[in-house]
CSV table of C-alpha atoms in Angstrom, one decimal:
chain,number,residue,atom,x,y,z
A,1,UNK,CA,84.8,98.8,130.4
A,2,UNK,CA,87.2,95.9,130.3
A,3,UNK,CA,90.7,96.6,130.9
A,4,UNK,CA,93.9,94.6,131.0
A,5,UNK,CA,96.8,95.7,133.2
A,6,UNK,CA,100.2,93.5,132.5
A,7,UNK,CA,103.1,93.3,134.7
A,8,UNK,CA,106.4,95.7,134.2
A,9,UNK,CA,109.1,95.1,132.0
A,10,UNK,CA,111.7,92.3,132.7
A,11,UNK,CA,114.9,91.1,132.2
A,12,UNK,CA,116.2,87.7,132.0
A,13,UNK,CA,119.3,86.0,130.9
A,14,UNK,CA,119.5,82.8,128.5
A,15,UNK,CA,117.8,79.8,129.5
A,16,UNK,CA,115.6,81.2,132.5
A,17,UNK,CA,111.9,81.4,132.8
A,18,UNK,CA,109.4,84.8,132.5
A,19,UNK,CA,106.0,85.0,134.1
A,20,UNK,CA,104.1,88.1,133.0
A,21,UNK,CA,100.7,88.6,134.6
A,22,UNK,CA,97.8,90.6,133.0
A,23,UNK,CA,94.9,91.4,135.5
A,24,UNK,CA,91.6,91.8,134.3
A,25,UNK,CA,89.1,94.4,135.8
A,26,UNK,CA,85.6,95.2,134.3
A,27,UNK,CA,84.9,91.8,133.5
A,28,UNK,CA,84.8,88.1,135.3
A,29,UNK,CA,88.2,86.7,134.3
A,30,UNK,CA,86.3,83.2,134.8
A,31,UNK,CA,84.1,84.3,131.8
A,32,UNK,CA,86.9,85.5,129.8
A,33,UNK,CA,89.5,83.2,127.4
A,34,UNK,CA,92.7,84.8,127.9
A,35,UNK,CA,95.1,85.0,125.0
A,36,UNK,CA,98.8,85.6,124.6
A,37,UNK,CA,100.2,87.6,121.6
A,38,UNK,CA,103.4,88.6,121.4
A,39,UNK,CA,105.8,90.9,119.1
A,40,UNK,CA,109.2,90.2,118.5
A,41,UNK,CA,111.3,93.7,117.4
A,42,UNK,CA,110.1,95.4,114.4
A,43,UNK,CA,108.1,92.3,113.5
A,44,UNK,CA,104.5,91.3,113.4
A,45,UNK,CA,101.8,89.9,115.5
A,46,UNK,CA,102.3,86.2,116.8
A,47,UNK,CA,99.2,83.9,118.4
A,48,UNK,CA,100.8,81.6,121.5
A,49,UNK,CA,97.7,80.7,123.5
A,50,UNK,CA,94.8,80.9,125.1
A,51,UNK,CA,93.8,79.8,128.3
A,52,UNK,CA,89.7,78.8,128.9
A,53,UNK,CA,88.9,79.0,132.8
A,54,UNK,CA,85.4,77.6,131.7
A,55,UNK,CA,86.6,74.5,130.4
A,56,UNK,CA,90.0,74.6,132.2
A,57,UNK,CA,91.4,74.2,128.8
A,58,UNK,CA,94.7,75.4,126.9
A,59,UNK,CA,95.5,75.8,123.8
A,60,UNK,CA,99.6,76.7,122.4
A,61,UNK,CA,100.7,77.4,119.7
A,62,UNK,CA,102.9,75.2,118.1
A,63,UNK,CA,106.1,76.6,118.3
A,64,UNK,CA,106.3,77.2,121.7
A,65,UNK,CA,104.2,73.9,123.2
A,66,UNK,CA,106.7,72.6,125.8
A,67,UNK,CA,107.8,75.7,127.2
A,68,UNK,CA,104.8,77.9,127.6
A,69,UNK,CA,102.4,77.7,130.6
A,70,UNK,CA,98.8,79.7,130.5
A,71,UNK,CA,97.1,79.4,133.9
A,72,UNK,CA,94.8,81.9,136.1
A,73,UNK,CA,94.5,82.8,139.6
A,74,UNK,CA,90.3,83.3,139.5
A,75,UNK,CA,90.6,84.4,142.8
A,76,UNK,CA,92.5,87.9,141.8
A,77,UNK,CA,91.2,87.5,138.1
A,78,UNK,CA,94.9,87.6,136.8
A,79,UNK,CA,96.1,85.8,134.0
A,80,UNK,CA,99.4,84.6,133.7
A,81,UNK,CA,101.8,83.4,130.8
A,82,UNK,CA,105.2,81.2,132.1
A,83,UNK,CA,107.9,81.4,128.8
A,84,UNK,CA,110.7,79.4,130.0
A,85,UNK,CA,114.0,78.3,128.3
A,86,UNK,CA,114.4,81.8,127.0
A,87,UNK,CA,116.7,83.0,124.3
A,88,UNK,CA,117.5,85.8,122.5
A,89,UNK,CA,114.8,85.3,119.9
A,90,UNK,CA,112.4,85.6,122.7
A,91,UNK,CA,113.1,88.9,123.0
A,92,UNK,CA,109.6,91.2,122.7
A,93,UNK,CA,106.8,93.0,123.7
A,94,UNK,CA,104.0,90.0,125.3
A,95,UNK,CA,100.2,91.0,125.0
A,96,UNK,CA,97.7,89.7,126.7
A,97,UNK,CA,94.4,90.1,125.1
A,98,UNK,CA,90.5,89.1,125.0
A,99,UNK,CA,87.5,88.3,123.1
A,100,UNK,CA,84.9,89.4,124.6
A,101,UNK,CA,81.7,87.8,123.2
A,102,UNK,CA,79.1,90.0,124.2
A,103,UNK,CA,80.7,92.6,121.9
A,104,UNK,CA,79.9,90.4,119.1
A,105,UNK,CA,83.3,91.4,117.3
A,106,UNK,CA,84.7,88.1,117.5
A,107,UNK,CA,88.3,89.6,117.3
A,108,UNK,CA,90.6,90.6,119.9
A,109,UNK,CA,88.1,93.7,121.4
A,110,UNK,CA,90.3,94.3,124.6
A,111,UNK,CA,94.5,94.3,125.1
A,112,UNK,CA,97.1,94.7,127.8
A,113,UNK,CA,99.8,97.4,127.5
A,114,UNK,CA,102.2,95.0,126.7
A,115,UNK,CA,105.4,93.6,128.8
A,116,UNK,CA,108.6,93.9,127.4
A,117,UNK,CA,110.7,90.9,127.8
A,118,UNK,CA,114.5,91.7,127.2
A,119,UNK,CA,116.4,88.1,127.1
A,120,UNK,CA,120.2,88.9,127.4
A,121,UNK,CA,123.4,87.4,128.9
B,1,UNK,CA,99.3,76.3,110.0
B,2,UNK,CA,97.3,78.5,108.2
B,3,UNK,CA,98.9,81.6,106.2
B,4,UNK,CA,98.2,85.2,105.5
B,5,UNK,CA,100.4,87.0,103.3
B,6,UNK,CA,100.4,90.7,103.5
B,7,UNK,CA,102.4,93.2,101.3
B,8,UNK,CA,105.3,94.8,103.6
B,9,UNK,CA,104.4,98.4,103.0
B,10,UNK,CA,101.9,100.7,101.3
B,11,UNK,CA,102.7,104.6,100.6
B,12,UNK,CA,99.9,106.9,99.9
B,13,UNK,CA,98.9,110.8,99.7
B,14,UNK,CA,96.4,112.2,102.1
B,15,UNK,CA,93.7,112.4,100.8
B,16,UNK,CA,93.7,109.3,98.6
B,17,UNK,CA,92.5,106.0,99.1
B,18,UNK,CA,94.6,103.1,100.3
B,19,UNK,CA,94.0,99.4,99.9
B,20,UNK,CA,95.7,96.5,102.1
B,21,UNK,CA,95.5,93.0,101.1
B,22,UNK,CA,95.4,89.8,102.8
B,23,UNK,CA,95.9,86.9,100.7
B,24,UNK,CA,95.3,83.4,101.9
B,25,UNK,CA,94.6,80.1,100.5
B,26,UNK,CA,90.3,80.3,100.3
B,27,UNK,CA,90.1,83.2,103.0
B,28,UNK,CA,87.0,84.1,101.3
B,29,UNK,CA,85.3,81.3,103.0
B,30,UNK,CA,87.0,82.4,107.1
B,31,UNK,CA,85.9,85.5,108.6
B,32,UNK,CA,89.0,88.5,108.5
B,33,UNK,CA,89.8,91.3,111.3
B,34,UNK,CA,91.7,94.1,110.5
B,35,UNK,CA,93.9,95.4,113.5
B,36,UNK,CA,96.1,99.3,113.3
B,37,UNK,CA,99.0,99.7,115.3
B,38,UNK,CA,100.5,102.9,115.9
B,39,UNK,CA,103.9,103.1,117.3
B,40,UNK,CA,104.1,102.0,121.2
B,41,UNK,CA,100.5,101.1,120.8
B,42,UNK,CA,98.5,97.9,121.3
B,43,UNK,CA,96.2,96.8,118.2
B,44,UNK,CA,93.2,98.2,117.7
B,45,UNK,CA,90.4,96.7,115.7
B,46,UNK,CA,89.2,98.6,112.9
B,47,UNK,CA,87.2,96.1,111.0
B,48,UNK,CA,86.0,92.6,112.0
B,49,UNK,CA,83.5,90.1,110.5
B,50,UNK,CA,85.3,91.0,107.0
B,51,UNK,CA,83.3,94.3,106.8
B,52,UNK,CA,82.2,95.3,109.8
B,53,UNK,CA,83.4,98.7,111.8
B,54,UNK,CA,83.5,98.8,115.5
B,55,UNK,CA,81.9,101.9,117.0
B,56,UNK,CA,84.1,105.2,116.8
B,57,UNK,CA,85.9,103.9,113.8
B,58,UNK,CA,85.3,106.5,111.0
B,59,UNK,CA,83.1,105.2,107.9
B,60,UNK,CA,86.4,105.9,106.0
B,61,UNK,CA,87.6,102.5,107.0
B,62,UNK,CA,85.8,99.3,104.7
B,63,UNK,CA,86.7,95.7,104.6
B,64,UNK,CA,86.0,93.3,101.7
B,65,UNK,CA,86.8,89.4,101.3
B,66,UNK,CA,86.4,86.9,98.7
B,67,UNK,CA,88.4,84.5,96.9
B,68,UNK,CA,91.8,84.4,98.0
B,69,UNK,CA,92.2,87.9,99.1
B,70,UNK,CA,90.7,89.9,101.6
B,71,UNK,CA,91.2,93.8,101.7
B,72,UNK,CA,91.2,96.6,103.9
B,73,UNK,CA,90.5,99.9,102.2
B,74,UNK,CA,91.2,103.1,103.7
B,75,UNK,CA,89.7,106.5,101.7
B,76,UNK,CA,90.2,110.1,102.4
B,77,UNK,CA,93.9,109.2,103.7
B,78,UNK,CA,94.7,111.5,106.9
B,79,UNK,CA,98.2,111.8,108.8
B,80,UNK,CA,96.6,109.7,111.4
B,81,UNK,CA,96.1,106.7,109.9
B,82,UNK,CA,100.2,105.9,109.7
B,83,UNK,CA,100.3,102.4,111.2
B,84,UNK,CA,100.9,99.4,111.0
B,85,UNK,CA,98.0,97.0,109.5
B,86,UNK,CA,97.2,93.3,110.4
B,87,UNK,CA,95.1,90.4,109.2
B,88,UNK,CA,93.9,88.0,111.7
B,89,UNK,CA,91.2,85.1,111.2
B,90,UNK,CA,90.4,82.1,112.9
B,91,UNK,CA,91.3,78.4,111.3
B,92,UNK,CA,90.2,74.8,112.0
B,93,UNK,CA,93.6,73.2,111.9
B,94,UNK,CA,96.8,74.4,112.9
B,95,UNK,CA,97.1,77.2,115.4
B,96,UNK,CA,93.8,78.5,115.7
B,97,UNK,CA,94.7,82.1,115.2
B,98,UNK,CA,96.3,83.4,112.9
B,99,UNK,CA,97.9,87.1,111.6
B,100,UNK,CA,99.2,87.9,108.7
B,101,UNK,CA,103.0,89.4,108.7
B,102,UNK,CA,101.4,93.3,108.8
B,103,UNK,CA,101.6,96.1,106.7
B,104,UNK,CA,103.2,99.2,107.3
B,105,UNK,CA,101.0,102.2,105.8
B,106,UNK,CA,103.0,105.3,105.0
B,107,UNK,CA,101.4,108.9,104.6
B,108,UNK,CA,103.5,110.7,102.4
């Protein structure tokens, strides 16, 4: 069974940078794309990457290209999303999350438990 | 970029059936996931490929998608299935992946 275990809960004040980590056991994280959702409060859903080991290849969203960093350590199969110039409106809950294609699903099968990101002078 | 346009919220009875749309420009032609989202929860998907139900999802969950809207119906309403409700598909330009803005279904 794939599971995804994210870093703890941070705090950061206005114009710093957030690294939240999501390790992967039950899987190869070199076989997996890793994806970063996040939820801002009492909002919905928003896509801001992925990161493909296979082809070393990222893809952002647009809103946040410049200031979002997907990489992986394949060594400790952890994923790890870099947010930086924070502000308020960054405030939210970061997922990390997978499609795994063996399941056939083609949707996001597998999720972290989140990481709160609180962004506040 | 892409968008889905779900309605806010949805209220039903237990018992009854409830129906979540997902309206998009031509989604009948892109493949839709349905995610639920209980409070302090991550998503969980409930119905991918349009129609189809992952295993240990109950049969009372069904997905249909044509034209410009795609819906997730839910019959036989239980306490349980308070959540909230997301479209997602995948689209060739733009961001790749998309939600919609996620519907919060009430049991009354």
């Amino acid at each position: 069974q794939v599971q995804l275990v994210q870093s703890g809960a941070e705090v950061k004040k206005p114009g710093a940078s957030v690294k939240v980590s999501c390790r992967v056991s039950g899987y190869s994280a070199t076989e997996l794309s890793m994806h970063w959702v996040r939820q801002t409060p009492g909002k919905g859903l928003e896509w801001m990457g992925r990161f493909d080991p296979e082809h070393d290849e990222t893809i952002y969203a647009q809103k946040f290209q410049g200031r979002v960093t997907m990489t992986e350590d394949t060594s400790t199969d952890t994923a790890y999303m870099e947010l930086s110039s924070l502000s308020s409106e960054d405030t939210a809950v970061y997922y990390c999350s997978t499609i795994i294609p063996v399941t056939g699903t083609g949707a996001f099968d597998f999720w972290g438990q989140g990481t709160m990101v609180t962004v506040s002078s | 970029s892409y968008v889905l346009t779900q309605p806010p919220s949805v209220s039903v009875a237990p018992g009854k059936t409830a129906r979540i749309t997902c309206g998009g420009n031509n989604i009948g032609s892109k493949s839709v996931h349905w995610y639920q989202q209980k409070s302090g929860q991550a998503p969980v998907v409930v119905i991918y490929y349009d129609r189809d139900r992952p295993s240990g999802i109950p049969e009372r969950f069904s997905g249909s998608n044509s034209g410009n809207t795609a819906t997730l119906t839910i019959s036989r309403i239980e306490a349980g299935d308070e959540a909230d409700y997301y479209c997602q598909v995948w689209d060739s330009s733009g961001d790749p992946w998309v939600f919609g803005g996620g519907t919060k279904l009430t049991v009354l």
